[in-house]
CSV table of C-alpha atoms in Angstrom, one decimal:
chain,number,residue,atom,x,y,z
A,1089,MET,CA,5.8,-16.6,-24.7
A,1090,ASN,CA,8.4,-13.8,-25.1
A,1091,PHE,CA,8.4,-10.4,-23.5
A,1092,ASP,CA,10.8,-7.6,-22.7
A,1093,VAL,CA,10.0,-7.7,-19.0
A,1094,VAL,CA,8.3,-10.3,-16.8
A,1095,ILE,CA,7.0,-8.9,-13.5
A,1096,ILE,CA,6.1,-11.4,-10.8
A,1097,GLY,CA,3.5,-9.7,-8.6
A,1098,GLY,CA,0.6,-7.4,-9.4
A,1099,GLY,CA,0.5,-5.1,-6.4
A,1100,LEU,CA,1.6,-1.5,-5.9
A,1101,ALA,CA,5.2,-2.1,-6.8
A,1102,GLY,CA,4.6,-4.5,-9.7
A,1103,LEU,CA,2.0,-2.2,-11.4
A,1104,THR,CA,4.0,1.0,-10.8
A,1105,CYS,CA,7.0,-0.6,-12.5
A,1106,GLY,CA,4.9,-2.1,-15.3
A,1107,ILE,CA,3.2,1.2,-16.1
A,1108,THR,CA,6.5,3.0,-16.3
A,1109,LEU,CA,8.1,0.3,-18.5
A,1110,GLN,CA,5.1,0.3,-20.8
A,1111,GLU,CA,5.4,4.0,-21.1
A,1112,GLN,CA,9.0,3.5,-22.2
A,1113,GLY,CA,7.9,1.1,-24.9
A,1114,LYS,CA,8.7,-2.1,-23.2
A,1115,ARG,CA,6.4,-5.1,-23.6
A,1116,CYS,CA,5.5,-6.3,-20.1
A,1117,VAL,CA,3.6,-9.1,-18.5
A,1118,ILE,CA,2.5,-9.2,-14.9
A,1119,ILE,CA,2.0,-12.6,-13.3
A,1120,ASN,CA,-0.7,-11.9,-10.7
A,1121,ASN,CA,-1.5,-14.6,-8.2
A,1122,GLY,CA,-4.4,-12.8,-6.5
A,1123,GLN,CA,-5.2,-10.0,-4.1
A,1124,ALA,CA,-2.2,-7.9,-3.1
A,1125,ALA,CA,-1.4,-6.0,0.1
A,1126,ILE,CA,-2.7,-2.8,-1.5
A,1127,ASP,CA,-6.3,-4.2,-1.3
A,1128,PHE,CA,-6.0,-4.3,2.4
A,1129,SER,CA,-4.2,-0.9,2.9
A,1130,SER,CA,-5.5,2.3,4.3
A,1131,GLY,CA,-5.0,4.1,1.0
A,1132,SER,CA,-2.3,6.4,2.6
A,1133,MET,CA,1.3,5.9,1.6
A,1134,ASP,CA,4.4,6.2,3.9
A,1135,LEU,CA,7.8,7.2,2.7
A,1136,LEU,CA,9.5,7.0,6.1
A,1137,SER,CA,7.7,7.6,9.4
A,1138,ARG,CA,10.2,6.5,12.0
A,1139,LEU,CA,13.9,5.7,12.4
A,1140,PRO,CA,15.3,2.4,13.8
A,1141,SER,CA,16.2,4.4,17.0
A,1142,GLY,CA,12.5,5.3,17.4
A,1143,GLU,CA,12.8,8.9,16.4
A,1144,ILE,CA,9.8,10.3,14.6
A,1145,VAL,CA,10.5,11.4,11.0
A,1146,ASN,CA,9.0,14.7,9.8
A,1147,GLU,CA,11.2,15.5,6.9
A,1148,PHE,CA,12.9,12.7,4.9
A,1149,CYS,CA,15.9,14.8,3.8
A,1150,LYS,CA,16.8,15.7,7.4
A,1151,SER,CA,16.4,12.1,8.7
A,1152,TYR,CA,18.1,10.2,5.8
A,1153,PRO,CA,21.7,10.5,7.1
A,1154,LEU,CA,20.6,8.9,10.4
A,1155,LEU,CA,18.7,6.1,8.5
A,1156,GLN,CA,21.8,5.3,6.4
A,1157,GLN,CA,23.9,5.3,9.5
A,1158,GLN,CA,21.5,3.1,11.6
A,1159,LEU,CA,20.4,0.8,8.8
A,1160,PRO,CA,22.9,0.6,6.0
A,1161,GLU,CA,21.1,-2.4,4.5
A,1162,HIS,CA,17.8,-0.5,4.0
A,1163,PRO,CA,16.9,-0.2,0.3
A,1164,TYR,CA,16.9,3.6,0.7
A,1165,SER,CA,20.5,3.4,2.0
A,1166,LEU,CA,21.6,1.3,-1.0
A,1167,ILE,CA,19.9,3.5,-3.6
A,1168,GLY,CA,20.9,6.8,-2.1
A,1169,ALA,CA,19.0,9.9,-0.9
A,1170,GLU,CA,19.1,11.7,-4.2
A,1171,LYS,CA,17.5,8.8,-6.1
A,1172,VAL,CA,15.0,8.0,-3.4
A,1173,LEU,CA,13.7,11.6,-3.5
A,1174,GLU,CA,13.7,11.7,-7.3
A,1175,LYS,CA,11.6,8.6,-7.6
A,1176,ALA,CA,9.3,9.6,-4.8
A,1177,GLN,CA,8.6,12.8,-6.6
A,1178,GLN,CA,8.2,10.9,-9.8
A,1179,PHE,CA,5.5,8.9,-8.2
A,1180,GLU,CA,3.7,12.0,-7.0
A,1181,LYS,CA,3.5,13.1,-10.6
A,1182,LEU,CA,2.4,9.7,-11.8
A,1183,ALA,CA,-0.4,9.7,-9.1
A,1184,LYS,CA,-1.7,13.0,-10.4
A,1185,THR,CA,-1.6,11.7,-14.0
A,1186,LEU,CA,-3.7,8.7,-12.9
A,1187,ASN,CA,-6.1,10.8,-10.8
A,1188,LEU,CA,-5.4,8.8,-7.7
A,1189,ASP,CA,-6.6,11.8,-5.7
A,1190,LEU,CA,-3.6,11.8,-3.3
A,1191,GLU,CA,-2.2,14.8,-1.5
A,1192,GLY,CA,1.1,15.3,0.3
A,1193,SER,CA,4.8,15.7,-0.7
A,1194,THR,CA,8.3,14.7,0.1
A,1195,GLN,CA,8.9,18.0,1.8
A,1196,GLY,CA,7.3,16.7,5.0
A,1197,ASN,CA,5.0,14.2,6.5
A,1198,HIS,CA,1.4,15.0,7.5
A,1199,PHE,CA,-0.9,13.3,10.0
A,1200,ARG,CA,-3.9,11.3,8.9
A,1201,VAL,CA,-6.7,10.3,11.2
A,1202,THR,CA,-6.8,6.5,11.8
A,1203,PRO,CA,-10.1,4.5,12.1
A,1204,LEU,CA,-9.4,4.2,15.9
A,1205,GLY,CA,-9.0,8.0,16.3
A,1206,GLY,CA,-5.2,8.1,16.4
A,1207,LEU,CA,-2.9,10.3,14.3
A,1208,ARG,CA,-0.3,8.6,12.0
A,1209,GLY,CA,2.4,10.2,10.0
A,1210,SER,CA,2.1,9.7,6.3
A,1211,TRP,CA,3.6,10.9,3.0
A,1212,LEU,CA,0.6,10.7,0.7
A,1213,SER,CA,-3.1,10.3,1.6
A,1214,PRO,CA,-6.4,10.3,-0.3
A,1215,ASN,CA,-7.8,13.9,-0.3
A,1216,SER,CA,-11.0,12.4,1.0
A,1217,VAL,CA,-9.3,11.4,4.3
A,1218,PRO,CA,-9.0,13.8,7.3
A,1219,THR,CA,-5.4,15.0,7.6
A,1220,ILE,CA,-3.5,17.5,9.7
A,1221,GLN,CA,-0.3,19.4,9.0
A,1222,ASN,CA,2.1,19.1,11.9
A,1223,SER,CA,0.6,20.7,15.1
A,1224,GLU,CA,-2.2,22.6,13.3
A,1225,THR,CA,-5.7,22.2,14.6
A,1226,PHE,CA,-8.5,20.6,12.6
A,1227,PRO,CA,-10.2,23.4,10.7
A,1228,HIS,CA,-13.8,22.4,11.7
A,1229,LYS,CA,-15.1,22.9,15.2
A,1230,SER,CA,-17.9,20.3,15.2
A,1231,ILE,CA,-17.8,16.8,13.8
A,1232,ALA,CA,-20.5,14.2,13.3
A,1233,ILE,CA,-19.0,10.7,13.2
A,1234,LEU,CA,-21.6,8.4,11.5
A,1235,GLY,CA,-21.4,4.7,11.3
A,1236,ILE,CA,-23.9,2.3,9.6
A,1237,GLU,CA,-26.4,0.3,11.5
A,1238,GLY,CA,-25.2,-3.4,11.8
A,1239,TYR,CA,-21.8,-2.6,10.3
A,1240,HIS,CA,-19.2,-3.6,12.9
A,1241,ASP,CA,-16.0,-2.7,11.0
A,1242,PHE,CA,-16.3,1.0,12.0
A,1243,GLN,CA,-17.0,2.1,15.6
A,1244,PRO,CA,-18.0,5.8,15.9
A,1245,GLN,CA,-17.9,6.0,19.7
A,1246,LEU,CA,-14.5,4.4,20.0
A,1247,LEU,CA,-13.2,6.8,17.3
A,1248,ALA,CA,-14.6,9.8,19.0
A,1249,GLU,CA,-13.2,8.9,22.5
A,1250,ASN,CA,-9.7,8.5,21.1
A,1251,LEU,CA,-9.9,11.4,18.7
A,1252,LYS,CA,-10.6,14.0,21.4
A,1253,GLN,CA,-7.4,12.9,23.2
A,1254,ASN,CA,-5.3,14.5,20.4
A,1255,PRO,CA,-4.5,18.2,20.9
A,1256,GLN,CA,-5.4,18.9,17.3
A,1257,PHE,CA,-9.0,18.0,18.0
A,1258,ALA,CA,-9.3,19.2,21.6
A,1259,HIS,CA,-11.4,22.2,20.4
A,1260,CYS,CA,-13.9,20.0,18.5
A,1261,GLU,CA,-17.4,19.1,19.5
A,1262,LEU,CA,-17.9,15.5,18.6
A,1263,SER,CA,-21.2,13.7,18.1
A,1264,THR,CA,-21.8,10.1,17.0
A,1265,GLY,CA,-24.7,8.4,15.2
A,1266,TYR,CA,-25.7,5.7,12.7
A,1267,LEU,CA,-27.1,5.7,9.2
A,1268,ASN,CA,-29.8,3.1,8.5
A,1269,ILE,CA,-29.8,3.0,4.7
A,1270,PRO,CA,-32.7,0.6,4.2
A,1271,GLU,CA,-31.2,-0.6,0.9
A,1272,LEU,CA,-28.6,-2.5,3.0
A,1273,ASP,CA,-31.1,-4.7,4.9
A,1274,GLN,CA,-30.4,-7.6,2.6
A,1275,LEU,CA,-26.7,-7.5,3.7
A,1276,ARG,CA,-27.5,-7.2,7.4
A,1277,ASP,CA,-29.0,-10.7,7.4
A,1278,ASN,CA,-25.5,-12.1,6.7
A,1279,ALA,CA,-22.7,-10.6,8.7
A,1280,ARG,CA,-20.1,-12.2,6.5
A,1281,GLU,CA,-21.4,-10.2,3.5
A,1282,PHE,CA,-21.7,-6.9,5.4
A,1283,ARG,CA,-18.4,-5.5,4.4
A,1284,SER,CA,-17.3,-2.2,2.8
A,1285,VAL,CA,-16.9,-3.7,-0.6
A,1286,ASN,CA,-20.4,-5.2,-0.5
A,1287,ILE,CA,-21.9,-2.0,0.7
A,1288,ALA,CA,-20.2,0.0,-2.1
A,1289,GLN,CA,-21.3,-2.5,-4.7
A,1290,LEU,CA,-24.9,-2.3,-3.6
A,1291,LEU,CA,-24.9,1.5,-3.5
A,1292,GLU,CA,-22.9,2.0,-6.7
A,1293,HIS,CA,-26.1,2.3,-8.8
A,1294,LYS,CA,-27.2,5.2,-6.6
A,1295,LEU,CA,-30.2,3.3,-5.2
A,1296,ALA,CA,-32.4,5.9,-3.4
A,1297,PHE,CA,-29.5,8.4,-3.6
A,1298,ARG,CA,-31.7,11.3,-2.5
A,1299,ASP,CA,-32.8,9.4,0.6
A,1300,LEU,CA,-29.1,8.7,1.4
A,1301,ILE,CA,-28.3,12.4,1.2
A,1302,THR,CA,-31.3,13.3,3.3
A,1303,GLU,CA,-30.3,10.8,6.0
A,1304,ILE,CA,-26.7,12.0,6.2
A,1305,ARG,CA,-27.9,15.6,6.5
A,1306,ASP,CA,-30.4,14.8,9.2
A,1307,SER,CA,-28.0,12.6,11.2
A,1308,SER,CA,-25.2,15.1,11.1
A,1309,LYS,CA,-27.5,17.9,12.4
A,1310,ASN,CA,-25.6,21.1,12.7
A,1311,ALA,CA,-22.1,19.7,12.5
A,1312,GLU,CA,-19.6,21.4,10.2
A,1313,ALA,CA,-17.9,18.2,9.2
A,1314,ILE,CA,-18.9,14.5,8.8
A,1315,PHE,CA,-16.7,11.4,9.2
A,1316,LEU,CA,-18.0,8.3,7.4
A,1317,PRO,CA,-16.6,4.8,6.9
A,1318,ALA,CA,-15.1,4.4,3.4
A,1319,CYS,CA,-18.0,2.5,2.0
A,1320,PHE,CA,-19.1,4.8,-0.8
A,1321,GLY,CA,-17.5,4.4,-4.2
A,1322,LEU,CA,-16.0,1.2,-5.5
A,1323,ASP,CA,-14.0,1.9,-8.6
A,1324,ASP,CA,-12.8,5.4,-7.8
A,1325,GLN,CA,-13.6,8.4,-5.6
A,1326,GLY,CA,-16.3,9.7,-8.0
A,1327,PHE,CA,-19.3,8.4,-6.0
A,1328,PHE,CA,-18.0,9.9,-2.8
A,1329,ASN,CA,-17.3,13.3,-4.4
A,1330,ILE,CA,-20.9,13.5,-5.7
A,1331,LEU,CA,-22.2,12.5,-2.2
A,1332,LYS,CA,-20.1,15.3,-0.7
A,1333,GLU,CA,-21.3,17.8,-3.2
A,1334,LYS,CA,-25.0,17.0,-2.7
A,1335,VAL,CA,-24.8,16.9,1.1
A,1336,GLY,CA,-23.2,20.3,1.1
A,1337,LYS,CA,-20.8,19.8,4.0
A,1338,ALA,CA,-17.2,18.9,4.6
A,1339,ILE,CA,-17.3,15.1,4.4
A,1340,PHE,CA,-14.4,12.8,5.1
A,1341,GLU,CA,-14.0,9.0,4.8
A,1342,LEU,CA,-11.9,6.7,7.0
A,1343,PRO,CA,-10.6,3.3,6.0
A,1344,THR,CA,-12.3,0.3,7.7
A,1345,LEU,CA,-11.1,-3.1,8.6
A,1346,PRO,CA,-9.7,-5.0,5.5
A,1347,PRO,CA,-10.5,-5.3,2.7
A,1348,SER,CA,-10.1,-1.5,2.4
A,1349,LEU,CA,-12.1,0.3,-0.3
A,1350,LEU,CA,-9.4,3.1,-0.4
A,1351,GLY,CA,-6.7,0.6,-1.3
A,1352,ILE,CA,-8.9,-1.3,-3.7
A,1353,ARG,CA,-9.7,1.8,-5.7
A,1354,GLN,CA,-6.0,2.6,-6.1
A,1355,HIS,CA,-5.3,-1.0,-7.2
A,1356,LYS,CA,-8.1,-0.9,-9.8
A,1357,GLN,CA,-6.9,2.4,-11.2
A,1358,LEU,CA,-3.3,1.2,-11.5
A,1359,ARG,CA,-4.3,-2.0,-13.1
A,1360,SER,CA,-6.6,-0.4,-15.6
A,1361,HIS,CA,-3.9,2.1,-16.7
A,1362,PHE,CA,-1.3,-0.7,-17.1
A,1363,GLU,CA,-3.7,-2.6,-19.4
A,1364,MET,CA,-4.7,0.5,-21.2
A,1365,LEU,CA,-1.0,0.9,-22.1
A,1366,GLY,CA,-0.9,-2.6,-23.6
A,1367,GLY,CA,0.4,-4.5,-20.6
A,1368,LEU,CA,-0.7,-8.1,-20.2
A,1369,MET,CA,-2.0,-9.4,-16.9
A,1370,LEU,CA,-1.9,-13.2,-16.2
A,1371,ASN,CA,-4.4,-13.2,-13.4
A,1372,GLY,CA,-4.8,-16.2,-11.1
A,1373,ASP,CA,-1.4,-17.5,-12.1
A,1374,LYS,CA,1.7,-18.2,-10.0
A,1375,ALA,CA,5.4,-18.4,-10.9
A,1376,VAL,CA,6.7,-21.7,-9.6
A,1377,LYS,CA,10.3,-22.1,-10.9
A,1378,ALA,CA,13.0,-20.5,-13.0
A,1379,ASP,CA,15.9,-21.5,-15.1
A,1380,ILE,CA,19.2,-19.6,-14.4
A,1381,GLU,CA,22.2,-19.8,-16.8
A,1382,ASN,CA,25.5,-17.9,-16.5
A,1383,GLY,CA,24.2,-15.5,-13.9
A,1384,LYS,CA,21.0,-14.6,-15.8
A,1385,VAL,CA,17.4,-15.8,-15.6
A,1386,SER,CA,16.5,-17.3,-19.0
A,1387,GLN,CA,12.9,-18.3,-18.4
A,1388,ILE,CA,10.3,-19.1,-15.8
A,1389,PHE,CA,7.3,-21.4,-15.5
A,1390,THR,CA,4.0,-20.9,-13.9
A,1391,SER,CA,1.3,-23.1,-12.3
A,1392,LEU,CA,-1.0,-22.5,-15.2
A,1393,HIS,CA,1.7,-22.9,-17.8
A,1394,PRO,CA,4.0,-25.6,-16.5
A,1395,ASN,CA,5.2,-26.7,-19.9
A,1396,ASP,CA,5.2,-23.3,-21.6
A,1397,ALA,CA,8.2,-21.2,-20.7
A,1398,ILE,CA,7.9,-17.5,-20.3
A,1399,LYS,CA,11.0,-15.8,-21.6
A,1400,ALA,CA,12.2,-12.2,-21.3
A,1401,GLU,CA,15.3,-10.0,-21.2
A,1402,HIS,CA,14.5,-8.9,-17.7
A,1403,PHE,CA,12.7,-10.3,-14.7
A,1404,VAL,CA,11.3,-8.3,-11.8
A,1405,LEU,CA,10.4,-9.9,-8.4
A,1406,ALA,CA,7.5,-8.0,-6.9
A,1407,THR,CA,5.8,-10.7,-4.9
A,1408,GLY,CA,5.7,-8.9,-1.5
A,1409,SER,CA,6.4,-10.4,1.9
A,1410,PHE,CA,4.8,-13.2,3.9
A,1411,PHE,CA,1.3,-11.8,3.5
A,1412,SER,CA,1.3,-12.5,-0.2
A,1413,ASN,CA,3.6,-15.6,-0.1
A,1414,GLY,CA,6.5,-13.7,-1.6
A,1415,LEU,CA,8.4,-15.1,1.4
A,1416,VAL,CA,7.6,-18.5,3.0
A,1417,ALA,CA,8.4,-19.5,6.5
A,1418,GLU,CA,8.8,-23.1,7.4
A,1419,PHE,CA,9.7,-24.4,10.8
A,1420,GLU,CA,13.5,-24.3,10.1
A,1421,ARG,CA,13.9,-21.8,7.3
A,1422,ILE,CA,12.6,-18.7,5.6
A,1423,TYR,CA,12.9,-18.7,1.8
A,1424,GLU,CA,11.8,-17.0,-1.4
A,1425,PRO,CA,10.0,-19.7,-3.4
A,1426,VAL,CA,10.6,-18.7,-7.1
A,1427,PHE,CA,14.4,-18.2,-7.4
A,1428,ASN,CA,15.5,-19.3,-4.0
A,1429,SER,CA,17.1,-16.0,-3.5
A,1430,ASP,CA,19.5,-15.2,-0.7
A,1431,ILE,CA,17.7,-14.0,2.4
A,1432,ILE,CA,18.8,-11.2,4.7
A,1433,GLY,CA,17.4,-9.3,7.7
A,1434,TYR,CA,19.0,-7.0,10.2
A,1435,LYS,CA,20.5,-7.1,13.6
A,1436,ASN,CA,20.8,-10.7,14.7
A,1437,PHE,CA,18.3,-12.2,12.3
A,1438,GLU,CA,19.4,-15.5,10.6
A,1439,PRO,CA,17.1,-17.1,8.1
A,1440,SER,CA,18.1,-20.6,9.2
A,1441,ASN,CA,18.0,-20.0,12.9
A,1442,ARG,CA,14.4,-20.0,14.1
A,1443,LEU,CA,15.4,-18.6,17.6
A,1444,SER,CA,16.6,-15.4,15.9
A,1445,TRP,CA,13.3,-14.7,14.2
A,1446,THR,CA,11.3,-13.4,17.1
A,1447,SER,CA,11.7,-11.1,20.1
A,1448,GLN,CA,10.8,-12.3,23.6
A,1449,ARG,CA,8.6,-9.3,24.0
A,1450,PHE,CA,5.4,-9.9,22.0
A,1451,SER,CA,4.7,-6.2,21.3
A,1452,ALA,CA,8.3,-5.5,20.2
A,1453,PRO,CA,9.3,-5.3,16.5
A,1454,GLN,CA,9.9,-8.9,15.4
A,1455,PRO,CA,13.2,-9.6,13.5
A,1456,TYR,CA,11.5,-11.9,11.0
A,1457,GLN,CA,9.6,-8.8,9.7
A,1458,SER,CA,12.9,-7.5,8.3
A,1459,ALA,CA,13.5,-10.7,6.3
A,1460,GLY,CA,13.6,-10.5,2.5
A,1461,VAL,CA,15.8,-11.0,-0.5
A,1462,ALA,CA,19.3,-9.6,-0.7
A,1463,ILE,CA,19.9,-6.9,-3.3
A,1464,ASN,CA,22.7,-4.6,-4.4
A,1465,GLU,CA,22.6,-0.8,-5.2
A,1466,TYR,CA,20.9,-1.6,-8.5
A,1467,CYS,CA,18.2,-3.7,-6.9
A,1468,GLN,CA,19.6,-6.8,-8.6
A,1469,VAL,CA,18.9,-10.0,-6.6
A,1470,LYS,CA,21.5,-12.2,-5.0
A,1471,VAL,CA,21.1,-15.9,-5.7
A,1472,SER,CA,23.6,-18.4,-4.2
A,1473,GLY,CA,26.0,-15.6,-3.5
A,1474,GLN,CA,25.9,-14.1,-7.0
A,1475,PHE,CA,23.9,-11.0,-8.1
A,1476,MET,CA,21.8,-11.8,-11.2
A,1477,ASP,CA,22.4,-9.6,-14.2
A,1478,ASN,CA,18.7,-9.5,-15.3
A,1479,LEU,CA,16.8,-10.2,-12.1
A,1480,TYR,CA,15.6,-7.3,-9.9
A,1481,ALA,CA,13.5,-7.1,-6.7
A,1482,ILE,CA,11.1,-4.3,-5.8
A,1483,GLY,CA,8.8,-3.7,-2.9
A,1484,ASN,CA,8.5,-5.5,0.3
A,1485,VAL,CA,10.1,-8.8,-0.9
A,1486,ILE,CA,13.4,-6.9,-0.3
A,1487,GLY,CA,15.0,-7.5,3.0
A,1488,GLY,CA,16.9,-5.3,5.4
A,1489,SER,CA,14.1,-3.2,6.9
A,1490,ASP,CA,11.0,-3.6,9.0
A,1491,SER,CA,8.5,-1.5,6.9
A,1492,LEU,CA,5.8,-1.9,9.5
A,1493,GLU,CA,7.9,-0.5,12.3
A,1494,LEU,CA,9.5,2.2,10.2
A,1495,GLY,CA,6.5,3.2,8.1
A,1496,CYS,CA,8.1,2.9,4.7
A,1497,GLY,CA,6.4,0.0,3.0
A,1498,SER,CA,4.6,2.0,0.3
A,1499,GLY,CA,7.7,4.2,-0.2
A,1500,ILE,CA,9.9,1.2,-0.8
A,1501,ALA,CA,7.4,-0.2,-3.2
A,1502,VAL,CA,7.1,2.8,-5.5
A,1503,VAL,CA,10.7,4.0,-5.2
A,1504,THR,CA,12.3,0.7,-6.0
A,1505,ALA,CA,9.7,0.1,-8.8
A,1506,LEU,CA,10.5,3.3,-10.5
A,1507,TYR,CA,14.3,2.9,-9.9
A,1508,VAL,CA,14.3,-0.6,-11.5
A,1509,ALA,CA,12.2,0.7,-14.4
A,1510,GLU,CA,15.0,3.2,-14.9
A,1511,GLN,CA,17.7,0.5,-14.8
A,1512,ILE,CA,15.8,-1.6,-17.3
A,1513,GLY,CA,15.0,1.3,-19.5
A,1514,GLY,CA,18.6,2.4,-19.7
A,1515,ALA,CA,18.0,5.9,-18.5
A,1516,LYS,CA,21.0,7.8,-17.4
């Protein structure tokens, strides 16, 4: 099997890179091992929310010099501020083209409401999610927070108690309640099946849709706005938009415990567009080994094609971090399993010294979270001390930053994906 580009990993980074390369006329294949981290995400995307020093980031441009100074091995520091902003803005345009229903910009972070009633700085958020700009107050004075009877992945009372602690919601009158939705009774009998995805699948055919509208109206009473768990609309936001229109009030949805419907929608839309452009998905397959000759990857083999080499001019590693097995931790080492790439972290992290992987304080940022493959300023991967000419890394498989602590995981994914697509495409 011969391709222009082989992308290993079918999450946010892999699909963004694949879509861009297909648009450039490259023939791409994505080796997709299973569910990606995007399926468990909130649907919001972070460019940079916090500096290593702990300082909150409001505007990326103003904070970038400090990031480069404090964390020179961060992918953003290697790529440069100009390219990071260029690629972030390129993704904003791509998101509009794909109708991902995202709002926000690189000019400044906004706050999104979390399922626990907190406020978290974000770069892009679904326009169905309640958001606040800086210190502005929420535009509605009364909010009805409605859960679903028997559904434990969304707790209205907890959300309300925490939400009113935020100054932006101090003026709001909050009420809570539960929707019954009789059509869900078959799911209530099995708690393992009573998840956001199952609810969305059952309601997708608009069973008793008028009754659902009536119940939401009655339960919200005189509230101006309604907060619901993100359980309405599986493939895209269309079902939720119709529901909002018919109820006739300002309705917002909040992500629930994983899997997250908001992330799943984005994943489906990205994958559908990649395939529409002619890209090939090898689903349920896993890259297991590679042949490297003269500083270049010549071919790889997968678990489903152990004897059939997959060849390409370029290879892109987009396997993610520990969650998706892009990185593997054994008792005495952390390694990248396909190419055995060189591993880096930051501060005192050493991939072969287990004592350096964790902090003594449980709640502190853990050094192992910064682990990942070593790259240069072109995102080329380092293997056995040598940067590979045709092997690139994108997304959270890259080392040198703690994306959870700094709030930059999605940003790294899309920025490096688009940057590598530019390197491969030969754009100047």
